[in-house]
Every structure is written in structure tokens, then in C-alpha cells.
Amino acid sequence: MKTLMIYGATGYTGRMAAEHAKALGLDLVIAGRNATAMAALAAQLDVTYRVFSADEHAAASLTGIDVLLNFAGPFVHTAQPLMRACIASGTDYLDITAEINVYRLAEQLGVDAREAGVMLLPGVGWDVVPTDSLAMHVARRVQQPHALRIALQVPGAMSRGSAMSVGEIIGAGVLARIDGHLVATPDAPPQHLDFGAGPVLCAPLSFGDLVTAWHSTGIPNIAMFVHITGEAFPDGDLSQLPDGPNQAQRDAHRARAVAEVTAADGSVARSVIETVNGYSYTPLAAVEAARRVLGGERRVGFATPAGLFGVGFAQTIAGTRIIDL
């Protein structure tokens, strides 16, 4: 039986994923930096654990691990050493980030990973699993898709880890894919997109879809946006935020994204994907992705969720539906 390691397992989302992986009967090892917290969770789940930092020595701690699922953000600090450790140890790498620079890094390391027989699959949570499937779905609705706009609807409270990752996303600047190339677009204006209840104003922001949608669909022109409601993007001292929304808060806010594709002839198709709350969706999708990779569904080098598992992968998570508008 192949072995899954969840790194960052004592974090808000990592803990939910570890509990889910254990419930599925996967051969699970949990890992992280805090020995006391790791020992307590390992005893609760009755699994083994390892304590190590995401640094240049991490490969030594991956012996016997087939798939590493990284939940430790901000991922700008953990993805590079853990990807390199996976390449060195022959371990497939998965994570749940939305930080675009991690996807660019995975692209860059893709050649080394391919030579080592290793897969780099970032983004196996919300938003990228739903939006990658959605992008492939809507692209098939037109002939010769030429341009793609994707917008996320972010409702409800944000976890402390997500808020810190958003800082990294904002710090990357506003980018768009133009004629197949990532280009800085600092003056990109907000645009109106329709999630199914009428157009709403969405701000440009650079999520990992600028990389994944390009690889999954081949559409050369892609722009990303976000519609923020309520207290979704907190400010102030992020370290003082709670771990994340509780079950009732998650249940109160379903998540949505819209993708709009324009064909070479000017025709337009638009589809919306609706899921359970992103924090509920992520551990389910991430563990399902890891389960499939453990079972042999893999492609060496850089990969995307829908490109690897197919256009219908997002909808394998209960409560997910795509609506053509």
C-alpha cells in the first residue's frame, strides 16, 4: 500500500484533510514543524508522524513516502524546498495553494521533475480544482476559444492562513496571460461578471489559474478577477485572526466561480460552478486527488488538476454543479 504524507497537518485545513484521509483508510503519515502538536494529532488519529522543516534538508524526511500533500502556507515559503525535496526523493508533490508564483515555480521545475519521474501538481483545493474543470468545460462550448475570463466569488470569513497567502498573491502584482505569455497589467480595470444573479464588479487579481487554465485549455488570453463580499479580505494584524470559519459559518456560504470564454468569431459562452464552502471543499478535493495519485493516476512533470483527472473531476466532490448561462 502506497503512503501519503500530509505536511502542515495541524493547521486549519490540514487537520480536516488528515481526518478525512484517515477515515478513508489511506496509509497516512502526518508531518510538520511543531513536535508537540504533531504528537497530539498523531495520537488522536492513530497514525505515525515526522517532524521537520520545509528546508534544504527535507528530502531526508521523505523516505518511504509516495505522495506529499502540502498544506503549509504561505506556500511561497514551503513550496520550493518541498518540491525540490520531492524531486530528490522520488515523491509526487501536491499542494492547495492559489499563489501564482508557486505555479510558475512548478512550471520551471517541471523538467527536473520529469527527469526524476516525479509529478508536481499544485492547486488540488479550492479554487483551482473547480476553476480548472470549469475552464475546460466552458472552452468546449465554443469553436476556437480565444480569450477567457475567470472570476471567483469570495463570501464569508477567511482563515488566517488564507489571509496570509492572499498577501503573497497581491504582492505578485496584477498579471494576465496575453498571447500565451504572462504579462504585468498593473492598470487593468475592474470588470463586471455574472455569477448567475446579474453582473457584479470584480477586481483583477493574479491567481494560479493564469497558469493552470493555460495548460489545461490552451487558451492564449486569460484574465483573473475576484468579487469580494462581506469580511472576506481582512486587514490589520493577520496573526490575530482565528484559524478559520467554523462548520456553521462554512455551511452558510457556498462558493462560486464564473468562466466566460470568447471564441475567435466573437461568440461568447459563460458557465458558473457552485460548490460547498471552499474550506469544506479543499480537504475533500485534495485528499481525493492524493488518493487517485496513490492509485496510479499521475503524469510526470508539471500537471494541472483537470488536465490530469479530466474535466469532470471537480464535480466528483458532493454538492458541486456547473450551470451554463
XYZ file of C-alpha atoms in Angstrom:
325
model
C 0.000 0.000 0.000
C 1.446 3.358 -1.018
C 1.935 6.060 1.589
C 0.602 9.625 1.758
C 2.223 12.329 3.845
C 0.216 15.421 4.776
C 2.594 18.250 5.640
C 1.118 21.046 7.731
C -1.397 18.570 9.149
C -2.040 20.517 12.360
C -3.187 23.632 10.510
C -6.825 24.585 9.985
C -7.349 22.849 6.624
C -4.551 20.319 7.024
C -6.223 18.843 10.082
C -9.521 18.374 8.220
C -7.629 16.682 5.388
C -5.751 14.381 7.769
C -9.001 13.343 9.446
C -10.583 12.666 6.052
C -7.589 10.681 4.768
C -7.631 8.565 7.925
C -11.371 7.956 7.558
C -10.784 6.709 4.004
C -8.254 4.192 5.256
C -5.261 5.659 3.419
C -1.771 4.753 4.620
C -1.095 8.122 6.236
C 1.883 9.864 7.782
C 1.410 13.390 9.132
C 4.221 15.919 9.336
C 5.064 19.462 10.330
C 7.435 21.569 12.398
C 5.792 21.530 15.838
C 6.647 18.284 17.602
C 4.109 18.724 20.411
C 1.219 19.458 18.064
C 2.219 16.635 15.717
C 2.398 14.085 18.534
C -1.039 15.078 19.822
C -2.711 14.811 16.407
C -0.915 11.551 15.607
C -2.214 10.055 18.852
C -5.748 11.260 18.075
C -5.689 9.745 14.578
C -3.559 6.724 15.451
C -1.031 7.437 12.696
C 2.707 7.925 12.583
C 4.282 11.367 12.329
C 7.510 13.076 11.378
C 8.842 16.443 12.473
C 10.893 18.507 10.026
C 11.087 21.930 8.461
C 10.459 22.781 4.836
C 14.087 23.500 4.016
C 17.013 22.136 2.030
C 17.244 19.084 4.317
C 13.608 17.997 3.870
C 14.354 15.173 1.405
C 15.787 13.040 4.198
C 12.360 13.030 5.869
C 10.516 11.740 2.782
C 11.899 8.204 2.809
C 9.108 5.757 2.048
C 6.629 8.496 1.082
C 4.939 8.175 -2.316
C 2.846 11.369 -2.285
C 3.410 14.559 -0.316
C 0.341 16.791 0.145
C 1.448 20.222 1.368
C -0.955 22.318 3.457
C 1.684 24.616 4.979
C 1.260 28.176 3.739
C 2.125 30.785 2.813
C 3.391 28.466 0.126
C 5.999 30.897 -1.131
C 7.991 29.736 1.915
C 7.378 25.981 1.722
C 6.713 25.006 -1.892
C 10.205 25.394 -3.313
C 12.095 23.349 -0.697
C 9.395 20.694 -0.621
C 9.199 20.441 -4.426
C 12.976 20.061 -4.578
C 12.869 17.506 -1.765
C 10.245 15.534 -3.661
C 12.321 15.596 -6.841
C 15.325 14.356 -4.875
C 13.379 11.594 -3.111
C 11.120 10.442 -5.964
C 7.945 11.641 -4.248
C 4.976 13.195 -6.065
C 4.184 16.718 -4.809
C 0.669 18.154 -4.328
C -0.500 21.303 -2.566
C -3.574 23.527 -2.163
C -2.138 26.957 -2.970
C -3.645 29.767 -5.028
C -0.347 31.719 -5.043
C 0.597 32.238 -8.682
C 4.341 32.255 -8.086
C 4.150 28.669 -6.822
C 2.630 27.603 -10.158
C 5.346 29.455 -12.050
C 7.913 27.654 -9.901
C 6.286 24.289 -10.606
C 6.449 25.045 -14.336
C 10.143 25.875 -14.025
C 10.912 22.730 -12.029
C 8.773 20.588 -14.313
C 11.694 19.476 -16.459
C 13.718 18.358 -13.426
C 10.651 16.589 -12.045
C 10.029 14.795 -15.337
C 13.623 13.570 -15.467
C 13.246 12.287 -11.901
C 9.923 10.582 -12.666
C 8.102 12.896 -10.257
C 4.850 14.842 -10.650
C 4.347 18.420 -9.433
C 0.611 19.062 -9.014
C -0.110 22.304 -7.162
C -3.646 23.553 -6.569
C -5.699 20.496 -5.608
C -8.131 22.502 -3.478
C -10.496 25.407 -3.941
C -10.235 27.488 -6.106
C -8.142 25.714 -8.713
C -9.882 22.335 -8.829
C -13.300 23.907 -9.590
C -11.982 26.632 -11.895
C -9.709 24.291 -13.837
C -12.625 21.967 -14.542
C -14.851 24.959 -15.298
C -12.347 26.451 -17.741
C -12.119 23.177 -19.670
C -15.910 22.830 -19.651
C -16.684 26.309 -20.978
C -13.873 26.166 -23.557
C -15.627 23.176 -25.151
C -18.786 25.224 -25.670
C -17.290 27.317 -28.494
C -15.180 26.785 -31.587
C -11.618 28.137 -31.405
C -11.681 29.658 -27.892
C -9.531 32.783 -27.892
C -9.960 34.567 -24.550
C -11.003 33.512 -21.070
C -12.104 35.483 -18.033
C -12.397 33.723 -14.674
C -13.803 35.312 -11.538
C -14.060 33.958 -8.007
C -16.772 34.887 -5.558
C -15.299 35.038 -2.056
C -18.019 35.096 0.630
C -17.797 34.824 4.394
C -14.794 34.886 6.687
C -11.288 33.922 5.610
C -8.895 31.701 7.524
C -5.671 33.103 8.935
C -3.605 31.014 6.530
C -5.620 32.103 3.502
C -5.349 35.755 4.509
C -1.571 35.430 4.664
C -1.493 33.711 1.261
C -3.617 36.497 -0.232
C -0.885 38.887 0.794
C 1.513 36.898 -1.373
C -0.970 36.939 -4.275
C -1.404 40.704 -4.036
C 2.368 41.118 -3.769
C 2.826 39.285 -7.075
C 1.099 42.192 -8.831
C -1.695 42.067 -11.381
C -0.856 39.764 -14.270
C -2.735 38.481 -17.288
C -1.920 35.950 -19.972
C -1.703 37.707 -23.321
C -0.953 35.729 -26.480
C 0.286 32.884 -24.300
C 2.639 34.973 -22.154
C 2.248 36.213 -18.589
C 2.354 39.998 -18.691
C 2.164 42.575 -15.913
C -1.073 44.564 -16.241
C -0.976 46.985 -13.280
C -3.581 49.281 -14.817
C -6.130 46.548 -15.527
C -9.569 47.920 -14.581
C -12.278 46.097 -12.635
C -14.847 44.361 -14.822
C -18.426 43.206 -14.414
C -19.025 39.449 -14.469
C -22.189 37.485 -13.824
C -22.282 34.613 -11.320
C -25.903 33.943 -12.231
C -27.720 36.754 -10.423
C -26.676 39.673 -12.595
C -23.338 41.390 -13.269
C -21.234 42.424 -10.266
C -17.996 44.370 -10.134
C -14.890 42.170 -9.894
C -11.331 43.313 -9.207
C -8.354 41.943 -11.162
C -6.094 39.649 -9.153
C -3.463 37.085 -10.122
C -4.413 33.582 -9.045
C -2.823 30.306 -10.143
C -5.450 29.847 -12.854
C -3.371 32.099 -15.095
C -1.039 29.095 -15.288
C -3.370 26.123 -14.882
C -6.072 27.282 -17.306
C -3.403 27.928 -19.946
C -2.047 24.407 -19.627
C -5.481 22.773 -19.370
C -7.220 24.645 -22.215
C -4.513 26.199 -24.391
C -6.485 29.477 -24.470
C -3.864 32.185 -25.101
C -5.561 35.146 -23.384
C -6.650 34.770 -19.760
C -7.568 37.281 -17.067
C -8.489 36.618 -13.427
C -10.850 38.542 -11.156
C -12.393 38.304 -7.699
C -15.694 39.534 -6.278
C -15.379 40.175 -2.565
C -18.383 40.224 -0.247
C -18.685 40.819 3.479
C -15.499 40.485 5.514
C -13.747 38.114 3.144
C -10.457 40.042 2.871
C -9.437 41.103 6.403
C -6.833 43.715 7.220
C -4.797 44.584 10.310
C -2.712 42.056 12.226
C -3.440 38.813 10.380
C -1.757 36.743 13.094
C -4.670 37.601 15.391
C -7.277 36.082 13.085
C -8.984 32.843 14.160
C -7.866 29.622 12.489
C -10.862 29.753 10.153
C -14.645 29.676 9.953
C -16.482 27.043 11.953
C -18.782 24.439 10.440
C -21.895 26.621 10.727
C -20.122 29.561 9.097
C -18.886 27.335 6.290
C -22.331 25.884 5.720
C -23.779 29.406 5.425
C -21.617 30.353 2.445
C -21.412 28.263 -0.715
C -18.634 29.108 -3.157
C -18.946 30.100 -6.815
C -16.770 30.915 -9.770
C -17.648 32.018 -13.295
C -15.736 31.435 -16.516
C -16.501 33.322 -19.698
C -14.846 32.355 -22.967
C -14.804 34.332 -26.196
C -14.292 32.468 -29.462
C -12.294 33.661 -32.452
C -15.578 34.571 -34.184
C -16.669 36.728 -31.244
C -19.254 34.337 -29.806
C -19.301 34.079 -26.009
C -20.118 31.235 -23.612
C -20.367 31.555 -19.843
C -20.668 28.898 -17.135
C -20.742 29.001 -13.342
C -19.520 26.376 -10.909
C -21.041 26.201 -7.438
C -19.578 24.140 -4.603
C -19.766 23.763 -0.866
C -17.735 26.348 1.007
C -14.143 26.461 -0.156
C -12.791 25.425 3.244
C -15.042 22.376 3.225
C -14.268 21.617 -0.421
C -10.475 21.815 -0.172
C -9.735 18.875 2.154
C -12.154 16.665 0.222
C -10.702 17.521 -3.185
C -7.087 17.432 -2.027
C -7.381 14.015 -0.412
C -9.306 12.673 -3.411
C -6.529 13.932 -5.700
C -3.910 12.302 -3.486
C -5.898 9.057 -3.391
C -6.001 8.960 -7.172
C -2.288 9.660 -7.491
C -1.541 6.908 -4.979
C -3.664 4.664 -7.188
C -1.543 5.390 -10.265
C -3.260 8.400 -11.874
C -0.204 10.527 -12.431
C 1.816 12.271 -15.117
C 5.445 13.150 -14.508
C 6.469 16.793 -14.651
C 4.138 19.732 -14.065
C 0.418 18.854 -14.132
C -2.939 20.536 -13.568
C -5.962 19.013 -11.798
C -8.379 18.911 -14.739
C -5.583 18.171 -17.180
C -4.693 15.081 -15.158
C -8.029 13.856 -13.798
C -10.363 15.148 -16.520
C -12.946 17.884 -16.920
C -15.374 16.225 -14.514
C -13.007 15.990 -11.543
C -14.429 18.999 -9.681
C -17.915 17.520 -9.764
C -16.809 14.308 -8.054
C -16.956 16.324 -4.821
C -20.507 16.186 -3.465
C -22.522 19.376 -3.710
C -20.800 20.631 -6.876
C -22.622 21.618 -10.040
C -21.858 23.513 -13.256
C -24.538 25.771 -14.726
C -24.369 27.017 -18.308
C -25.644 30.589 -18.557
